[in-house]
PDB file of C-alpha atoms and ligand atoms in Angstrom:
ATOM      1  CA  UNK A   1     126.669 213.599 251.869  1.00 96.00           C
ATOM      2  CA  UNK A   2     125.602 210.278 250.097  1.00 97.00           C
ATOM      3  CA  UNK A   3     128.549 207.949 249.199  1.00 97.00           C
ATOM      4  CA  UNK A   4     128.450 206.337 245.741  1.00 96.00           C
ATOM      5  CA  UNK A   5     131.078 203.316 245.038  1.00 95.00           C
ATOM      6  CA  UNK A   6     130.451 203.613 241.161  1.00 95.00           C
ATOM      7  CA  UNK A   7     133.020 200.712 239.989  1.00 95.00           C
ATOM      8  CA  UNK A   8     135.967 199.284 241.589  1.00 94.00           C
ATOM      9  CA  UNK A   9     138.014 202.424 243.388  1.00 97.00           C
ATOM     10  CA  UNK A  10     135.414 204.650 241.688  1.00 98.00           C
ATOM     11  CA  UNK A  11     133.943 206.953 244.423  1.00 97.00           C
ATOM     12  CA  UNK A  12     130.999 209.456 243.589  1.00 98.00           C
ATOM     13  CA  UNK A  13     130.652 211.731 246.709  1.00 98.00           C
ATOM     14  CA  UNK A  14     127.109 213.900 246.413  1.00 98.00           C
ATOM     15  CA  UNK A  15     126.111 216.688 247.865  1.00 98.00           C
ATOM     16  CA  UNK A  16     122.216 217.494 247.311  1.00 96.00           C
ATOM     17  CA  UNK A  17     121.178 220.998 247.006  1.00 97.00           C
ATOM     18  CA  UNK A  18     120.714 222.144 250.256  1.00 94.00           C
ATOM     19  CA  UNK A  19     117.595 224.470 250.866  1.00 91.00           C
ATOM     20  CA  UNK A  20     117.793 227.799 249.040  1.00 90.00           C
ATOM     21  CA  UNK A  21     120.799 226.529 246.649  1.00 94.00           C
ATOM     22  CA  UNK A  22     120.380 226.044 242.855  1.00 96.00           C
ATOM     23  CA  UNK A  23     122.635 223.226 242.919  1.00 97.00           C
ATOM     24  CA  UNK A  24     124.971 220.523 244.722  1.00 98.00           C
ATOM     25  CA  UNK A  25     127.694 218.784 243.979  1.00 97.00           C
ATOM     26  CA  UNK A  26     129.803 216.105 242.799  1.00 98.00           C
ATOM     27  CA  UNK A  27     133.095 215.381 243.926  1.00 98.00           C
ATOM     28  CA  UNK A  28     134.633 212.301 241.953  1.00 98.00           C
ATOM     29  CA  UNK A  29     137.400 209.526 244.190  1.00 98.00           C
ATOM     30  CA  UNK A  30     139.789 207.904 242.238  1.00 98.00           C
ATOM     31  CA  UNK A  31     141.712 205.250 244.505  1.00 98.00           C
ATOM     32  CA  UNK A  32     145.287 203.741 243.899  1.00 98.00           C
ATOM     33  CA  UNK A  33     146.143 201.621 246.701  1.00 98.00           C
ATOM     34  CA  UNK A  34     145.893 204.138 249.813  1.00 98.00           C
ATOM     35  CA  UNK A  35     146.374 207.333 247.857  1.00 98.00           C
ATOM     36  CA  UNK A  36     143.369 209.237 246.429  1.00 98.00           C
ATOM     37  CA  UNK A  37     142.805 211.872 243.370  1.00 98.00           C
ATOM     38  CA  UNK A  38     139.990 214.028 244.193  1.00 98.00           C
ATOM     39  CA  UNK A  39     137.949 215.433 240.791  1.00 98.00           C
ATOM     40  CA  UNK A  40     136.808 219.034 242.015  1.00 98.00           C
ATOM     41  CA  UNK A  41     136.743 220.470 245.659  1.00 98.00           C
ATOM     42  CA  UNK A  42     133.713 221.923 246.026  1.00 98.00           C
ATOM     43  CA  UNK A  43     133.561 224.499 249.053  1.00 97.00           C
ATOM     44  CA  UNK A  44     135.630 223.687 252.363  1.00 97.00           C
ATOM     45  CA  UNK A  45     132.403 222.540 254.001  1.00 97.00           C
ATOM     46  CA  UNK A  46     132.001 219.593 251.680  1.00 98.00           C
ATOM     47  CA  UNK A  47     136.336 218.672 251.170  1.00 98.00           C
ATOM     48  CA  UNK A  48     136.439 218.425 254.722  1.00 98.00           C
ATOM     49  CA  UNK A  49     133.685 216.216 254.475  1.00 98.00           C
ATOM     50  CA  UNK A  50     135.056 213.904 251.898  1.00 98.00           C
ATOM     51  CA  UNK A  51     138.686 214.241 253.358  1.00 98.00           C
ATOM     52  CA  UNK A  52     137.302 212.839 256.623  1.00 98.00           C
ATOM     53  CA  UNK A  53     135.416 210.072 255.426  1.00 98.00           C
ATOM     54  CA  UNK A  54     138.633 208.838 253.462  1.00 97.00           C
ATOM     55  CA  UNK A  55     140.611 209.188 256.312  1.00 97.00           C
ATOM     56  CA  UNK A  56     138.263 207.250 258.103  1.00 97.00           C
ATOM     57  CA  UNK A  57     138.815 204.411 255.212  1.00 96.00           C
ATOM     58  CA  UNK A  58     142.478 205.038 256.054  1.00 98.00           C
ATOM     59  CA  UNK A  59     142.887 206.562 252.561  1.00 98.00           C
ATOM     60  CA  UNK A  60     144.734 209.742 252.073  1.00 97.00           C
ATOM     61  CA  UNK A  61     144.394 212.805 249.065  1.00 98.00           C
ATOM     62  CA  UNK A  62     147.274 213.352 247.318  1.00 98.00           C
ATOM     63  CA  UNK A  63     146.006 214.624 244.164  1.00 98.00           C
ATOM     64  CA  UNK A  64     142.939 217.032 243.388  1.00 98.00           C
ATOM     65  CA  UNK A  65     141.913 217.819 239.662  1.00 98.00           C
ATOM     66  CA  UNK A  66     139.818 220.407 238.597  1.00 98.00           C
ATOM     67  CA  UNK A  67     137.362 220.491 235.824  1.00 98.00           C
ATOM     68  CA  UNK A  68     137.633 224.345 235.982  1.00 98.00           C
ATOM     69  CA  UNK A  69     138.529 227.031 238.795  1.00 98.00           C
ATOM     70  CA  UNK A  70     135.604 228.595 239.709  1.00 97.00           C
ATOM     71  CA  UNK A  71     135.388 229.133 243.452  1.00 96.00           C
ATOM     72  CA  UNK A  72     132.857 226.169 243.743  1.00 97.00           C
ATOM     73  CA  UNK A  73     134.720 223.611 241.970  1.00 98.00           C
ATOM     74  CA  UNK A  74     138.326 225.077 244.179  1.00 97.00           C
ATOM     75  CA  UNK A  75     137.743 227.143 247.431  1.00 97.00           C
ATOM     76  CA  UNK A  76     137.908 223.602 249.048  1.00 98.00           C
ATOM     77  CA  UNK A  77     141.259 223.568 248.539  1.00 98.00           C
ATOM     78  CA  UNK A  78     141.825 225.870 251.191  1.00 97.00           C
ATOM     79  CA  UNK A  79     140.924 223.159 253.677  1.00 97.00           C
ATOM     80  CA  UNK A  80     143.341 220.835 252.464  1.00 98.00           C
ATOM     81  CA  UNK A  81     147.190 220.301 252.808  1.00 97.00           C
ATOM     82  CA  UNK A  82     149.234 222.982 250.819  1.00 97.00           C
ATOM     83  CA  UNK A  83     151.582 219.165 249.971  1.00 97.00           C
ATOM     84  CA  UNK A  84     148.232 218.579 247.617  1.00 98.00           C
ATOM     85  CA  UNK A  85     149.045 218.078 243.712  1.00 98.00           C
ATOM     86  CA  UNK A  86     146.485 220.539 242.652  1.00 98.00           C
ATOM     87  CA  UNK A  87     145.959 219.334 238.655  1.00 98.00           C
ATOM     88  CA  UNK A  88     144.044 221.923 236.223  1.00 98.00           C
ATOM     89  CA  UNK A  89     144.142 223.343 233.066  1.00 98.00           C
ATOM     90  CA  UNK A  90     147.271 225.356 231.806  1.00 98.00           C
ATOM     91  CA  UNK A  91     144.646 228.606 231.616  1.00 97.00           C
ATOM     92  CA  UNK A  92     143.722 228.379 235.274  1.00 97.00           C
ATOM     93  CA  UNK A  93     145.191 231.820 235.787  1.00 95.00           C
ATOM     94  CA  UNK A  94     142.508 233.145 233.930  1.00 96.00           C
ATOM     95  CA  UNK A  95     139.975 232.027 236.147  1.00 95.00           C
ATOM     96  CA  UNK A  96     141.328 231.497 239.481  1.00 95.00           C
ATOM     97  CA  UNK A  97     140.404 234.766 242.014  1.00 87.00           C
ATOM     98  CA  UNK A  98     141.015 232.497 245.117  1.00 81.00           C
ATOM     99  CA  UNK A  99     144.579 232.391 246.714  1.00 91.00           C
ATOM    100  CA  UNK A 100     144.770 228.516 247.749  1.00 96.00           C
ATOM    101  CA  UNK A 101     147.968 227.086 249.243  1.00 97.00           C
ATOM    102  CA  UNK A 102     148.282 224.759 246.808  1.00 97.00           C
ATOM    103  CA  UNK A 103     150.746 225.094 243.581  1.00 96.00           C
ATOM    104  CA  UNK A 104     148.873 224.487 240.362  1.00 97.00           C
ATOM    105  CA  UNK A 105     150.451 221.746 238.110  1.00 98.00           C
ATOM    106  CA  UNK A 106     149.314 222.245 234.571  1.00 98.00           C
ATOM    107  CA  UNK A 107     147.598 218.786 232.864  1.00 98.00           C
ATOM    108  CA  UNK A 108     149.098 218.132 229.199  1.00 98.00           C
ATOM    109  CA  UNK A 109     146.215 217.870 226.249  1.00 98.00           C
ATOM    110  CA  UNK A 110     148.541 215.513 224.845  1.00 98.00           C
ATOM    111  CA  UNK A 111     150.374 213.146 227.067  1.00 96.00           C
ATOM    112  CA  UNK A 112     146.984 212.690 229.606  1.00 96.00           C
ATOM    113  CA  UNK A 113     147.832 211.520 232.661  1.00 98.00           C
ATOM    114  CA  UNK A 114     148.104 208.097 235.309  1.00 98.00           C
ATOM    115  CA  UNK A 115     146.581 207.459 238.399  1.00 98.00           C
ATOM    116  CA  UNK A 116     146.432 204.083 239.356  1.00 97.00           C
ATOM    117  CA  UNK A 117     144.081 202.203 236.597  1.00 95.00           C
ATOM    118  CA  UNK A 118     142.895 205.251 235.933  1.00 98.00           C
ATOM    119  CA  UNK A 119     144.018 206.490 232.392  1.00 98.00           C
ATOM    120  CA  UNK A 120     142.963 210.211 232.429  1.00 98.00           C
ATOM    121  CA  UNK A 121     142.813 212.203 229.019  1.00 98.00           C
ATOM    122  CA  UNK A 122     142.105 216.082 229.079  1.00 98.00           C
ATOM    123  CA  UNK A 123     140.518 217.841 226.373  1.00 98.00           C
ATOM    124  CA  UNK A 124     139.880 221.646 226.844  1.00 98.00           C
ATOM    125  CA  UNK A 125     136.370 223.405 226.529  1.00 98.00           C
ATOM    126  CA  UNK A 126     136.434 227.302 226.917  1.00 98.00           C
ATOM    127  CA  UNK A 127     132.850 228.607 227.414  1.00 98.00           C
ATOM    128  CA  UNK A 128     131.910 227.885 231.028  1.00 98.00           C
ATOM    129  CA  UNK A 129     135.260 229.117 231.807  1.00 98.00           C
ATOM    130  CA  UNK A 130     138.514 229.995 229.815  1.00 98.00           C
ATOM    131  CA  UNK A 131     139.800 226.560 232.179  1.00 98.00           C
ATOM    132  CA  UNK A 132     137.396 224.442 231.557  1.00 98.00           C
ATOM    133  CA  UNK A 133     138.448 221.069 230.593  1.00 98.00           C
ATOM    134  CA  UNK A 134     136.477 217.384 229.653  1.00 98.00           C
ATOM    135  CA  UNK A 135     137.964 214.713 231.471  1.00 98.00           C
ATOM    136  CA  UNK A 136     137.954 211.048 229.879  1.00 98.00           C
ATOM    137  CA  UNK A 137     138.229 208.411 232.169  1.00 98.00           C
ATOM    138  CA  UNK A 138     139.386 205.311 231.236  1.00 98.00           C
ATOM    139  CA  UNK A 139     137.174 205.488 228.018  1.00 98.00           C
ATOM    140  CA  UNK A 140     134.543 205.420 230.120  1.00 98.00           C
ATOM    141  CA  UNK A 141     133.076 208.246 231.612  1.00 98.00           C
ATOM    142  CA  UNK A 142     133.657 211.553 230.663  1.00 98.00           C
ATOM    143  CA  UNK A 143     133.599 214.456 232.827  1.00 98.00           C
ATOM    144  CA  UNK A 144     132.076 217.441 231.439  1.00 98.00           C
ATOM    145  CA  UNK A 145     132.678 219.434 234.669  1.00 98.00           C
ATOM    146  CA  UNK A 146     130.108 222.814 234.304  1.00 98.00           C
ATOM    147  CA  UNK A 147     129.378 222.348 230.633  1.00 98.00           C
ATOM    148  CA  UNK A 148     126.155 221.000 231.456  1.00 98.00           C
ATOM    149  CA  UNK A 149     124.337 221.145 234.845  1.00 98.00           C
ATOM    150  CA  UNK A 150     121.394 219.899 236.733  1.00 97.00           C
ATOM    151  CA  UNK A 151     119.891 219.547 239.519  1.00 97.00           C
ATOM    152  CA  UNK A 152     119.532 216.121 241.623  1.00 95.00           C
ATOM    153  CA  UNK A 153     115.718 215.836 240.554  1.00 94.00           C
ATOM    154  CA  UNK A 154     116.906 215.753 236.759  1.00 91.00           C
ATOM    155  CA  UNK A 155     116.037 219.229 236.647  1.00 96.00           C
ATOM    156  CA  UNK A 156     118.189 220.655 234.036  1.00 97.00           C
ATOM    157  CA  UNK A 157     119.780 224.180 234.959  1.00 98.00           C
ATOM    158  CA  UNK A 158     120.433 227.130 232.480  1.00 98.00           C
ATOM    159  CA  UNK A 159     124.293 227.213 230.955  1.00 98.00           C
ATOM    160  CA  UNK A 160     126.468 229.679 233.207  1.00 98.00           C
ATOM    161  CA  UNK A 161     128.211 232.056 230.442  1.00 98.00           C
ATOM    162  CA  UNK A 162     129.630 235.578 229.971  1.00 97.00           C
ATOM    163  CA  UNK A 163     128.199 236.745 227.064  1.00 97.00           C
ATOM    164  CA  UNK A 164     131.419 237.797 225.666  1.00 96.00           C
ATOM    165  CA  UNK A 165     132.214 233.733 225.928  1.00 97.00           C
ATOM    166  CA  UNK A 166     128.757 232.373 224.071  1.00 98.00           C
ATOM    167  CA  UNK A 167     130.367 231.420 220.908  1.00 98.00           C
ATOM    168  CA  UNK A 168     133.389 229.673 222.771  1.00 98.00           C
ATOM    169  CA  UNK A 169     130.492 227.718 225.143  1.00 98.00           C
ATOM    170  CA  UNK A 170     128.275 226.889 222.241  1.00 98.00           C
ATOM    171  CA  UNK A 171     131.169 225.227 220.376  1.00 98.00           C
ATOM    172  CA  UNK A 172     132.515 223.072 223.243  1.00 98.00           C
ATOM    173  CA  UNK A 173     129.051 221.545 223.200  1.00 98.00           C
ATOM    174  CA  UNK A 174     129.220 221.026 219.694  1.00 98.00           C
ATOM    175  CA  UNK A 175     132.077 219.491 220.150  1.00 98.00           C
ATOM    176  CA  UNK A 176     131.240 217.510 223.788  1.00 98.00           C
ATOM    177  CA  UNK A 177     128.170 216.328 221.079  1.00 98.00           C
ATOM    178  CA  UNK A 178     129.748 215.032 218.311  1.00 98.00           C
ATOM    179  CA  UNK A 179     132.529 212.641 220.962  1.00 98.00           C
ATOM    180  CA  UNK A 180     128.731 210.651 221.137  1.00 97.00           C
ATOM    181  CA  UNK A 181     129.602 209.733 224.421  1.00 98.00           C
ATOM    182  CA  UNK A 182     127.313 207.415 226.871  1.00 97.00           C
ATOM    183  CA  UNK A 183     128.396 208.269 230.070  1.00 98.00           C
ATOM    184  CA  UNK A 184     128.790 211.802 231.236  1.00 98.00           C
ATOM    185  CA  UNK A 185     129.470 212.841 234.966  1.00 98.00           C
ATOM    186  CA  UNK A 186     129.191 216.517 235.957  1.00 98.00           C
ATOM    187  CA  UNK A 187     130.141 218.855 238.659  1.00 98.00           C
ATOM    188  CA  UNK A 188     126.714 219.731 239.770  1.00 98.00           C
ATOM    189  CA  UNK A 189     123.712 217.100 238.999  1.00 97.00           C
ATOM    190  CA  UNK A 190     123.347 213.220 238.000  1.00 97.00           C
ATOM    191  CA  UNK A 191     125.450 211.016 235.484  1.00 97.00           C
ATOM    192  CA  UNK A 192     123.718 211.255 232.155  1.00 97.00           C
ATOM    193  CA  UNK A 193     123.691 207.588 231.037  1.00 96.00           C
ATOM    194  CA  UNK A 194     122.943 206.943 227.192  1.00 97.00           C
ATOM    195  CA  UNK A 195     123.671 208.785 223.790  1.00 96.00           C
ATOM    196  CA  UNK A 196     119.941 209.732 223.981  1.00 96.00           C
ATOM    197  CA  UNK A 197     119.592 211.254 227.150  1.00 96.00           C
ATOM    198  CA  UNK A 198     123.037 212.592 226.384  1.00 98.00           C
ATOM    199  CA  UNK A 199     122.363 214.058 223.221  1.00 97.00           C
ATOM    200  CA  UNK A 200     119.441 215.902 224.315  1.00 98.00           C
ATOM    201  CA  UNK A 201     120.953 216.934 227.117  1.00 98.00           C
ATOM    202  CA  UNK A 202     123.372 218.982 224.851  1.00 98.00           C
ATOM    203  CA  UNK A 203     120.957 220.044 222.304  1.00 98.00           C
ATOM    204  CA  UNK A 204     118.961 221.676 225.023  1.00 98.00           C
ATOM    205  CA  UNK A 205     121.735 223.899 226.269  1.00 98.00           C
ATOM    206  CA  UNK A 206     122.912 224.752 222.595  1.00 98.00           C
ATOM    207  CA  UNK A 207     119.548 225.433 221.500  1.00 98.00           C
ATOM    208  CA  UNK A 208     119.220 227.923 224.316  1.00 98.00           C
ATOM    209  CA  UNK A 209     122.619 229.009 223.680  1.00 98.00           C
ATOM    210  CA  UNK A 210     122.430 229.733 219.884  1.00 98.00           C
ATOM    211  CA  UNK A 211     119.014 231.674 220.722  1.00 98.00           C
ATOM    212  CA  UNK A 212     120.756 234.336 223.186  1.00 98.00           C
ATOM    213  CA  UNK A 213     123.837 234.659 220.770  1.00 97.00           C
ATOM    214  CA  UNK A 214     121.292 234.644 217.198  1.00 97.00           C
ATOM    215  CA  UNK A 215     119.335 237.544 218.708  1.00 97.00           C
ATOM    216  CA  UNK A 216     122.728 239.103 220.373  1.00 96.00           C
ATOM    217  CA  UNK A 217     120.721 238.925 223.584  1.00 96.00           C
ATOM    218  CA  UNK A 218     117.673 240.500 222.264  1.00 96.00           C
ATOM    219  CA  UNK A 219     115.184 237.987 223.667  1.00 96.00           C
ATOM    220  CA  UNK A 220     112.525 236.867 225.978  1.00 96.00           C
ATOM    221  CA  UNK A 221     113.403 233.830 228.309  1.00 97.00           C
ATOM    222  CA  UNK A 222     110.404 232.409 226.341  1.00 97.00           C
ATOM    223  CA  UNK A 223     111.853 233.085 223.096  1.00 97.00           C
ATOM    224  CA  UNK A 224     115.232 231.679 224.454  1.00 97.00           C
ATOM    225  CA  UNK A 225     114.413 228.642 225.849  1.00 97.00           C
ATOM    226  CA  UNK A 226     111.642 227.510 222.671  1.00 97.00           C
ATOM    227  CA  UNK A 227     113.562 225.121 221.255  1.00 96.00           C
ATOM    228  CA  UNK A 228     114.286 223.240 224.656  1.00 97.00           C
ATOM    229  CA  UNK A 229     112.332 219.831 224.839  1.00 96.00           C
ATOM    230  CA  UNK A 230     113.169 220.951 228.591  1.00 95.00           C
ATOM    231  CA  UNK A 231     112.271 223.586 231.740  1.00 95.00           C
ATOM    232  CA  UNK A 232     115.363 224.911 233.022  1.00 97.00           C
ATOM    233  CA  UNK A 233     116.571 225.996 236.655  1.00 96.00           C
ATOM    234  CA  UNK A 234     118.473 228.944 237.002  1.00 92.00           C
ATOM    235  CA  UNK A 235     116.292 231.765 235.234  1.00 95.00           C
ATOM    236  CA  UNK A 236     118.814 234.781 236.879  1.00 96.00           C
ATOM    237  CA  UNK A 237     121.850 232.967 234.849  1.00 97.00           C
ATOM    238  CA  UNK A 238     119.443 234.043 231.950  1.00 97.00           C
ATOM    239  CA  UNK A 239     118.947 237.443 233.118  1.00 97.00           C
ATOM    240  CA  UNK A 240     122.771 238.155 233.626  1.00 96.00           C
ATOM    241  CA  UNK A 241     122.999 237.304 230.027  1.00 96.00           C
ATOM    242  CA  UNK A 242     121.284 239.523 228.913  1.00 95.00           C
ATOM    243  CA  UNK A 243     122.738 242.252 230.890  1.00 95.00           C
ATOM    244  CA  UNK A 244     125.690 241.620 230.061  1.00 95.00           C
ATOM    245  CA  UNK A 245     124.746 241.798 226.131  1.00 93.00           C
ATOM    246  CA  UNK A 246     123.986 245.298 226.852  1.00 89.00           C
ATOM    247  CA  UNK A 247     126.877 246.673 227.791  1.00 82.00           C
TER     248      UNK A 247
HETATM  249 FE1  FE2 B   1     130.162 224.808 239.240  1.00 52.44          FE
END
C-alpha cells in the first residue's frame, strides 16, 4: 500500500496490481478534522488496510462513497462498522449482489453533498454500471470511478461493459469528454493530469467502444481496437463482449 497526501486532507491510498491481477486500486481519503470519507472500498484486504493506517493517525471512517457497487469498489465494506454512512448512487440496487452491513444512503444529483472543505457534486454515468456515478471534487478533480481504467504502468485497460449497456457506456464518455476536465482520478490506475492526456484517454475507450457496438460485435480485437492511438490490457473483457453480442 503506498500512501499519497495529494493536497491538504487529500489522501490517495494505492494498491499496485499484485502478481496475476489486471489491476489495483485506488481508494480516495477525504479528512474533516478527525473524521474521514472513504471514496470506494476496494476488497476487505485493502479497507482493513487503509482503516488501520487511519486509526493509526488517530483518524476514524465515518463515511464511505462509492463510485459504483461492483464487488471491488464495495465488498470492503464488510470489514467495516455496520455505523458506516455508506453514500452511492440512488440505482445501487441494481448493481449491488453483496449483502454488506451497512445501510445505503442515496447521494442527490442536485443538492451534492459536504464533507469538510470538500464540496462533492454527483453526476450519474450508466455504462460501467447502471450506479455508476462521476464525482466532482471541489472543482477540482473529478472522479470517474470505472469509466476509464489503467493499470499503474499507464497501461490503459479495455472498458468493462455488458453489451446490452454499450450505448449507455459510450455516451457517459461522451459526456465525461465534453466536461474538458484536467484532472481525473479513477478507481483502478493513475490520475490523468491534462485535457490532452485526458482527452485521449476517452477517445481511446470510445473509439473501441463505437467499433464493438458499429459492427454489433461482429469484429476482430484488431478491427476493434484500430482506432486506439493505444494497446490495451484486459483482452478477455473484449472477448466477453463479444459473447455476449451473440446471445
Ligand atoms: Fe472496478
Amino acid at each position: 500500500m503506498i500512501v499519497d497526501n495529494i493536497e491538504n486532507n487529500l489522501f490517495n491510498y494505492r494498491f499496485p496490481e499484485e502478481e496475476g491481477f489486471l489491476y489495483g486500486f485506488n481508494l480516495y481519503a477525504l479528512i474533516n478534522g478527525n473524521d474521514v470519507l472513504l471514496i470506494d472500498s476496494a476488497f476487505s484486504s485493502q479497507a482493513r488496510q487503509v482503516k488501520k493506517d487511519l486509526t493509526s493517525k488517530g483518524l476514524r471512517l465515518t463515511h464511505v462513497l462509492l463510485t459504483h457497487f461492483h464487488p471491488d469498489h464495495v465488498a470492503g465494506l464488510i470489514a467495516l462498522d455496520a455505523e458506516i454512512t455508506v453514500l452511492g448512487s440512488p440505482e445501487y440496487e441494481k448493481t449491488l449482489t453483496k449483502d454488506i452491513p451497512q445501510r445505503v444512503t442515496a447521494v442527490s444529483f442536485s443538492d451534492g453533498f459536504q464533507f469538510g472543505d470538500f464540496n462533492l457534486a454527483f453526476t450519474p454515468a450508466p455504462g460501467h454500471s447502471a450506479c455508476s456515478i462521476l464525482i466532482d471534487i471541489n472543482g477540482k478533480y473529478l472522479h470517474a470511478g470505472d469509466n476509464l481504467m489503467s493499470r499503474y504502468d499507464g497501461k490503459a485497460i479495455l472498458p468493462w461493459v455488458e453489451f446490452s449497456e454499450l450505448a449507455n457506456h459510450i455516451s457517459s464518455l461522451e459526456m465525461l469528454k465534453e466536461m474538458n476536465r484536467d484532472r481525473i482520478i479513477l478507481g483502478h490506475g493513475p490520475e490523468l493530469f491534462g485535457r490532452k492526456e485526458v482527452s485521449q484517454a476517452i477517445d481511446d475507450r470510445l473509439n473501441y467502444l463505437k467499433a464493438v457496438f458499429d459492427t454489433a460485435g461482429k469484429c476482430s480485437h484488431k478491427e476493434a481496437t484500430a482506432g486506439c492511438s493505444c494497446e490495451f490490457a484486459g483482452n478477455e473483457f473484449f472477448q466477453k463482449l463479444i459473447a455476449e453480442s451473440a446471445n
